[in-house]
Coordinates of C-alpha atoms in Angstrom, one line a residue:
X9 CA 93.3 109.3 124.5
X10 CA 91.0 108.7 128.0
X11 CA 87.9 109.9 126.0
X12 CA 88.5 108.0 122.8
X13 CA 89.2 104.7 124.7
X14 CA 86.0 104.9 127.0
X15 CA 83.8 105.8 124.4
X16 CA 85.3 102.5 122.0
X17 CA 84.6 100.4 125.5
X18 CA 81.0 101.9 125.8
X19 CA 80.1 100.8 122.1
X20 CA 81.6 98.0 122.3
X21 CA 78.8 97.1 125.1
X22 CA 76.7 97.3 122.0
X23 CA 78.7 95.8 119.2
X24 CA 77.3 93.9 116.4
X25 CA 79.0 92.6 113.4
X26 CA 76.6 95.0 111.3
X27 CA 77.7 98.2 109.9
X28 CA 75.3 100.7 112.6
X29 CA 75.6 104.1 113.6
X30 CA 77.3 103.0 116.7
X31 CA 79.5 100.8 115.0
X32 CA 80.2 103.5 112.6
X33 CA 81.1 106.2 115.3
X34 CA 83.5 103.3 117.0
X35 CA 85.1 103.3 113.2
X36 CA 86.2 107.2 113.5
X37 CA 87.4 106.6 116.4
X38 CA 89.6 103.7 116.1
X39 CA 90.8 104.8 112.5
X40 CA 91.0 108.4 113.1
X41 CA 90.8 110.3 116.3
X42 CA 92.6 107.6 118.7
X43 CA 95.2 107.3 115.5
X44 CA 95.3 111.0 115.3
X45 CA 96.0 111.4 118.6
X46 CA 98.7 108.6 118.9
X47 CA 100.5 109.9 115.6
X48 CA 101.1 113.6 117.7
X49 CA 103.0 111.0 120.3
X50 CA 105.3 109.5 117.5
X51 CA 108.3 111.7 117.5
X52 CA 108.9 111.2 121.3
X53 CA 107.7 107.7 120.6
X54 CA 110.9 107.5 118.0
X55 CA 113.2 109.1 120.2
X56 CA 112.6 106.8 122.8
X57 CA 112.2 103.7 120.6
X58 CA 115.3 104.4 118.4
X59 CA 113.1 103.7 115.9
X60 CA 112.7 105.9 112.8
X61 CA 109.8 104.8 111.3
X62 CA 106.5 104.3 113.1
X63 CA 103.5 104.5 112.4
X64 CA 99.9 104.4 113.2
X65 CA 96.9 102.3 111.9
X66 CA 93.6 101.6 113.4
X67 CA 91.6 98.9 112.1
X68 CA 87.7 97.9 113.5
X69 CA 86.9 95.4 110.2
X70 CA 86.3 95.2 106.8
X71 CA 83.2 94.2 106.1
X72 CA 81.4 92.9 109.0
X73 CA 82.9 94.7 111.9
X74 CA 85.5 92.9 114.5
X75 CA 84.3 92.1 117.3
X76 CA 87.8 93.3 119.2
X77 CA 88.9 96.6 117.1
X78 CA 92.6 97.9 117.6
X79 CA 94.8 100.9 117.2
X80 CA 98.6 99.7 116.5
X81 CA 101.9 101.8 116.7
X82 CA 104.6 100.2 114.7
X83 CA 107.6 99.9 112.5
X84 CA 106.5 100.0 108.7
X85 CA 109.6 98.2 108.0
X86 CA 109.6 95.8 110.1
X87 CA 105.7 94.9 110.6
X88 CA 104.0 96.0 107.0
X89 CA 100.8 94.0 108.1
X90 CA 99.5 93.2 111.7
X91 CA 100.0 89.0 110.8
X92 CA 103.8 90.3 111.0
X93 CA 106.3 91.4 112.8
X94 CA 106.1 93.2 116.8
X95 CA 104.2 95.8 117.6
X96 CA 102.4 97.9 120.1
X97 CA 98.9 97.8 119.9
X98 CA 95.7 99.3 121.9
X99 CA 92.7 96.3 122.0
X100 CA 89.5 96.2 123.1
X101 CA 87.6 93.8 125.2
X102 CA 84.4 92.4 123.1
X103 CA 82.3 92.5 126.1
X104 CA 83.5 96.0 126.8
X105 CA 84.7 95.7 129.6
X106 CA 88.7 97.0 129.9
X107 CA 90.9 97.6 127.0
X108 CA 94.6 96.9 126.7
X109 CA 98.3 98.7 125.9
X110 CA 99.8 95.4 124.4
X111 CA 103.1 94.9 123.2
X112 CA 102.0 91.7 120.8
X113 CA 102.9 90.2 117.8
X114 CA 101.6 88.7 114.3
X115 CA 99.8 85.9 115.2
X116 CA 99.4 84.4 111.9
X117 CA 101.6 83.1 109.0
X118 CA 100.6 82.8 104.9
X119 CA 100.1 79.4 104.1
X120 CA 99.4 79.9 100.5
X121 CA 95.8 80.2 100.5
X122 CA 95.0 81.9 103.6
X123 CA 96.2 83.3 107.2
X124 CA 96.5 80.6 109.7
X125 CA 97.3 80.9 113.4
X126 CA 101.1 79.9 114.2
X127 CA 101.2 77.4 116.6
X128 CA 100.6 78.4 120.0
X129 CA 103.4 76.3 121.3
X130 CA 105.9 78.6 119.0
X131 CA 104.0 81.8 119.9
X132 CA 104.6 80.8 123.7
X133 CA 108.4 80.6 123.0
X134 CA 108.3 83.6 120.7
X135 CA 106.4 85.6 123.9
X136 CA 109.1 83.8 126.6
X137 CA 111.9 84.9 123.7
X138 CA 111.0 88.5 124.3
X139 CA 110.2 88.6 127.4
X140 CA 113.2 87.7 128.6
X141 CA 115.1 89.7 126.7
X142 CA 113.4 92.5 127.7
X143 CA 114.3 91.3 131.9
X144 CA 118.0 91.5 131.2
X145 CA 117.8 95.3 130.1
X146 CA 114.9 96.2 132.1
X147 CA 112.9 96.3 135.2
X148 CA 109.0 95.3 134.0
X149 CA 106.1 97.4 136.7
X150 CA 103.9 95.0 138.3
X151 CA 101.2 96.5 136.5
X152 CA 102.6 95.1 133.2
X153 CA 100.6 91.5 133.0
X154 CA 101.1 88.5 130.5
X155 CA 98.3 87.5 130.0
X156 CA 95.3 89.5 128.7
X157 CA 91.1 88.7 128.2
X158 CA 89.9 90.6 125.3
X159 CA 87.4 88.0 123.9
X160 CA 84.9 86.0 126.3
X161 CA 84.0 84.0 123.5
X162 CA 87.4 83.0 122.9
X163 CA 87.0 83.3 119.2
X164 CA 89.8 82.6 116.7
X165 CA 90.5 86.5 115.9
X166 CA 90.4 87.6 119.6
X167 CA 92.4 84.3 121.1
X168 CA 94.9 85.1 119.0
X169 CA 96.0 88.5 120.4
X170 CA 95.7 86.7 124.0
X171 CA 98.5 84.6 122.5
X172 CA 100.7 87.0 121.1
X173 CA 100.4 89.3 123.9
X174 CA 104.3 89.8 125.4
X175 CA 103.1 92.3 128.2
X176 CA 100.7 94.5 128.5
X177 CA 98.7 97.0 130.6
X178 CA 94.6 96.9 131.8
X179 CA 92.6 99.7 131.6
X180 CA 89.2 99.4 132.7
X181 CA 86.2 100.5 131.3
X182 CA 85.6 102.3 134.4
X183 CA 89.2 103.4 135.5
X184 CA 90.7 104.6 132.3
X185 CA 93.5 106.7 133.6
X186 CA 94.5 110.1 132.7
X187 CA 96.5 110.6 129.1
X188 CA 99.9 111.7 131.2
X189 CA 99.7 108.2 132.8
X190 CA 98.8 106.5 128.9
X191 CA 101.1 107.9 127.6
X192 CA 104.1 107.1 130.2
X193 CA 102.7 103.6 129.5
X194 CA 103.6 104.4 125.7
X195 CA 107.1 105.9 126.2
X196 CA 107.8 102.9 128.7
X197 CA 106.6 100.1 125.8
X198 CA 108.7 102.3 123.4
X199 CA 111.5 101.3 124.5
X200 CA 110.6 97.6 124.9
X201 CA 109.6 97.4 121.4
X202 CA 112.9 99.5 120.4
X203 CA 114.9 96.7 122.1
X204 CA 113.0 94.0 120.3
X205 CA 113.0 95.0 116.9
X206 CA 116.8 95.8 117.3
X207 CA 117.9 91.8 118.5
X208 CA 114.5 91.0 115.8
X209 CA 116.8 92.4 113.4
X210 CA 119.8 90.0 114.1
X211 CA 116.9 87.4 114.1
X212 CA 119.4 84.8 114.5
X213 CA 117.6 83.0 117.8
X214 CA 113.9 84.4 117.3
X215 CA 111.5 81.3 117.8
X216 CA 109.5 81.1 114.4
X217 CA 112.1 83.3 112.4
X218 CA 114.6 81.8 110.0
X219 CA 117.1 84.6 109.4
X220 CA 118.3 83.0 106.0
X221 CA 113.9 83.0 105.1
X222 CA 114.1 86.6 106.1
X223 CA 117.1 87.5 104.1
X224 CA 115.6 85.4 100.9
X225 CA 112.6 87.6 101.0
X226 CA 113.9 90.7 101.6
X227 CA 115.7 90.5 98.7
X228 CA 113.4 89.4 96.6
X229 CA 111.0 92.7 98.1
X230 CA 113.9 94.7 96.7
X231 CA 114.0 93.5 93.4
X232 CA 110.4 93.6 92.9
X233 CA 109.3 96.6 95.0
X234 CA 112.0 98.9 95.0
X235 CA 109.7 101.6 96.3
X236 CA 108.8 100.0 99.5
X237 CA 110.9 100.3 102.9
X238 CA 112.5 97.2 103.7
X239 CA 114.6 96.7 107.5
X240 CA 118.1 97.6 106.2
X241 CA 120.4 95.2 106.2
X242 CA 121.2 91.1 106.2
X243 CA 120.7 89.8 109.1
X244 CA 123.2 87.3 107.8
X245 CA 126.5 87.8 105.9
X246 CA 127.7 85.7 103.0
X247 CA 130.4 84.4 105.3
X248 CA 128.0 83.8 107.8
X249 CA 125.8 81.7 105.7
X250 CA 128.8 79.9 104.5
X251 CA 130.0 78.6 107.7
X252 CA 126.8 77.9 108.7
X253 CA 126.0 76.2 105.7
X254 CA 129.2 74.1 106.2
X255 CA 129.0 73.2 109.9
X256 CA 125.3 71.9 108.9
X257 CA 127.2 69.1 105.8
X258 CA 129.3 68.3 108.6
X259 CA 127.1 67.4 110.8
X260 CA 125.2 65.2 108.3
X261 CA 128.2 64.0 106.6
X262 CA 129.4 62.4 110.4
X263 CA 125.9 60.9 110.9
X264 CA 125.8 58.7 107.8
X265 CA 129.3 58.0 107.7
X266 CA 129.5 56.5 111.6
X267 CA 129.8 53.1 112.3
X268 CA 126.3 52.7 113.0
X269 CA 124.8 53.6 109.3
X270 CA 128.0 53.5 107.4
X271 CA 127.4 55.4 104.5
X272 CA 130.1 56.3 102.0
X273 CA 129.6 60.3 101.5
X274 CA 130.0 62.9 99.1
X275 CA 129.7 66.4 98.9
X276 CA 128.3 67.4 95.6
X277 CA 126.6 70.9 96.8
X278 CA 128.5 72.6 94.0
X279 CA 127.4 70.7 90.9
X280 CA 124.4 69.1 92.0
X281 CA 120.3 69.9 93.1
X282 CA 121.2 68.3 95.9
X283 CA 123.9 68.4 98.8
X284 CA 125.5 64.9 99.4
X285 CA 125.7 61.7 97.8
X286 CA 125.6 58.8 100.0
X287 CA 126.0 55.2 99.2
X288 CA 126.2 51.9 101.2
X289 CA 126.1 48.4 99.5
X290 CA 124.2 49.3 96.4
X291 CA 121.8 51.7 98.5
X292 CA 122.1 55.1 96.9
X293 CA 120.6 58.3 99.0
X294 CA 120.2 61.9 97.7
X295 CA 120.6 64.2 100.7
X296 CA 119.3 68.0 101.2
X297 CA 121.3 69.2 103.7
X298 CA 119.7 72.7 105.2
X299 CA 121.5 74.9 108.5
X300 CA 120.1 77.2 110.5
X301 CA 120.1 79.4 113.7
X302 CA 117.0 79.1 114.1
X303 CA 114.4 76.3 115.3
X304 CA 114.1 74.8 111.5
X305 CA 110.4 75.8 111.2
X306 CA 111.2 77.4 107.6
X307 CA 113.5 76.8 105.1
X308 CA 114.2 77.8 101.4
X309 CA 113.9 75.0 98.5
X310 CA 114.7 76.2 95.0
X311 CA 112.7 74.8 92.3
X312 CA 115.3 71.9 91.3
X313 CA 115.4 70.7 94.9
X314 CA 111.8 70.4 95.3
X315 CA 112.1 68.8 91.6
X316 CA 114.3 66.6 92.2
X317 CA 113.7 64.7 95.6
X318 CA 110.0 64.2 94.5
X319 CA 110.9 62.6 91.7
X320 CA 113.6 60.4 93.5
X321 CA 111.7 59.7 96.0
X322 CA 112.1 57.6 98.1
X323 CA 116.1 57.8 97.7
X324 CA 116.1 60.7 99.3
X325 CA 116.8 62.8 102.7
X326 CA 116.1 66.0 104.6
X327 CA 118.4 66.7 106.6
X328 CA 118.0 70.0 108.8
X329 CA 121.2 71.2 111.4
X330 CA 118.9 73.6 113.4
X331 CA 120.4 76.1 116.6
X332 CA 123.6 76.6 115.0
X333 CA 125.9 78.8 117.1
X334 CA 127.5 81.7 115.2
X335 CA 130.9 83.6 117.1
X336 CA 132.5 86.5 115.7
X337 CA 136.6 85.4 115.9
X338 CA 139.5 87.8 114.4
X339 CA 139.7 85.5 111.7
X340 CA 136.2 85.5 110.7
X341 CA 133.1 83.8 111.7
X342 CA 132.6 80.0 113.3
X343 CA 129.9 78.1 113.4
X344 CA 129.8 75.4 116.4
X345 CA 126.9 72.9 117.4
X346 CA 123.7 72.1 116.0
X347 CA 120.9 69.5 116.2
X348 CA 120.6 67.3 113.4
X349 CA 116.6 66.8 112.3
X350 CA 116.3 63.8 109.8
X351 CA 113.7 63.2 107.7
X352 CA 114.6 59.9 105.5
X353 CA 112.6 59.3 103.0
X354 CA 111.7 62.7 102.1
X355 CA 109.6 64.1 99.5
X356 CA 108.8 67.8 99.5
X357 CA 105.0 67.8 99.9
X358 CA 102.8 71.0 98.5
X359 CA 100.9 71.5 101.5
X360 CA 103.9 72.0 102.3
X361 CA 105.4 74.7 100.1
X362 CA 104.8 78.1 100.1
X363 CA 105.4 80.2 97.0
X364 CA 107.5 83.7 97.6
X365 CA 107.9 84.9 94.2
X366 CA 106.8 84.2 90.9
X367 CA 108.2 84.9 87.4
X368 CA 105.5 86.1 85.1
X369 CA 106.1 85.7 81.3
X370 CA 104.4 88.9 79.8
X371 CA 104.1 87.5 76.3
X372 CA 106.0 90.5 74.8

């Protein structure tokens, strides 16, 4: 592993977005021999991890070549592409100079029409999120930073695996230590990343993550791609979601119906594209009420509620109960707490959406 990473470091001291013979040699390397060499670590890396599915991919650009190129280790379940999910990841420095064992994250969310960088604000709580879980269970090396250089330049591509770096470890171009040490370094992240994915899994406190989102898609990946692996299990149960969804109408319900607004309310969830009814002398207000454990980032609309409150707009409300507490009791779950987010008027916008699924007449 020494003599792959120096030689990536020495060509990156020549790097060019052209496809040259150097470039190409820092290709094999990246994609095959450091992969090669990492994928003869993974059944210690499992058994350390917990993790049963890792893998290894190597990546240097398609196309023009990226100016920081990386070698990742990760769950195929629970990262399928680099913009997702945590992972650990070897980088390079652009200017050649050191290169990095980083436990990072996907830095970038689908929009609908391209990648864009999550808001660094989210990927600092995200990073704070795991860092201190990892503190609790843990005793992190001083050698282990949080904050890394890879791009001078401070390009888009580069910055954004300075801000999704968790913690990670500095080896310089001219003090890359022995493969015993890299690959203590390895075993050590393995379990960090073990621990992460495990409460990831849960998801029900993750900055960024929605575990009801998660759920949605997940189930929709196994009805439409049976074949792929997908993280097993909910990370909430139908009970769960029901209390949850429950605490979040009463919350709304006991804002619109205090003295202050005085609202007559009612809950029409169960026949309606909406969740509550809410009048107040001849004033008539369509209410979406959504709960979550999460910080409210995402959410999921059907089709009739998008419909619907952009047609009646502007009679019409969002309201989001976000940091819901769940507790496990013997008689079930409960859901306590929760901030109330009000948007009033509201009218789903499309910038807005993103589209998860489609359903594709074949003309047969």
């Amino acid at each position: 592993m020494r003599d792959a990473i120096e030689e990536v470091l020495l060509w990156q001291t020549d790097y060019t977005h052209r496809n040259t013979d150097g470039m190409k040699r820092r290709g094999v390397i990246i994609r095959d021999e450091l992969r090669r060499e990492l994928e003869d670590l993974v059944p210690a890396l499992k058994a350390r991890s917990g993790i049963d599915d890792l893998q290894v991919q190597g990546k240097d650009g398609m196309g023009p070549k990226s100016a920081v190129p990386w070698t990742r280790i990760f769950s195929s379940s629970r990262s399928t592409r680099a913009t997702d999910g945590w992972y650990l990841v070897f980088l390079f420095s652009a200017d050649g100079g050191r290169a990095y064992l980083s436990l990072n994250q996907g830095t970038r969310r689908w929009n609908g029409s391209e990648f864009e960088l999550r808001p660094p604000v989210e990927l600092a709580h995200r990073n704070q999120w795991a860092r201190q879980l990892l503190e609790k269970d843990f005793v992190i090396p001083d050698e282990w930073v949080t904050e890394i250089d890879v791009d001078p330049r401070n390009e888009s591509l580069g910055h954004s695996y300075e801000l999704g770096n968790v913690l990670a470890v500095q080896y310089e171009a001219d003090a890359v230590p022995p493969d015993e040490q890299i690959e203590g370094h390895l075993l050590q992240a393995a379990e960090w990343i073990g621990s992460i994915y495990r409460e990831a899994d849960i998801g029900l406190r993750v900055p960024g993550e929605a575990p009801d989102v998660a759920d949605f898609e997940q189930k929709l990946a196994e009805v439409a791609e049976p074949r792929k692996s997908v993280r097993a299990g909910p990370r909430l149960s139908a009970s769960q979601r029901k209390v949850i969804e429950e605490r979040a109408v009463a919350v709304t319900v006991e804002y619109f119906t205090s003295k202050q607004l005085g609202f007559a309310v009612k809950d029409v969830g169960a026949t309606r594209s909406y969740d509550l009814h809410a009048t107040r002398d001849g004033e008539t207000l369509k209410i979406e009420v959504k709960g979550t454990t999460s910080n409210g980032s995402e959410v999921i609309l059907t089709r009739n509620e998008v419909d619907l409150h952009q047609a009646e707009y502007p009679a019409t409300a969002l309201a989001l109960v976000r940091y819901i507490e769940l507790e496990n009791t013997p008689d079930g779950s409960r859901a306590t707490g929760g901030e109330l987010i009000l948007q009033w008027p509201w009218k789903p916008l499309d910038a807005a959406l993103t589209a998860i699924a489609f359903r594709y007449t074949t003309g047969l």
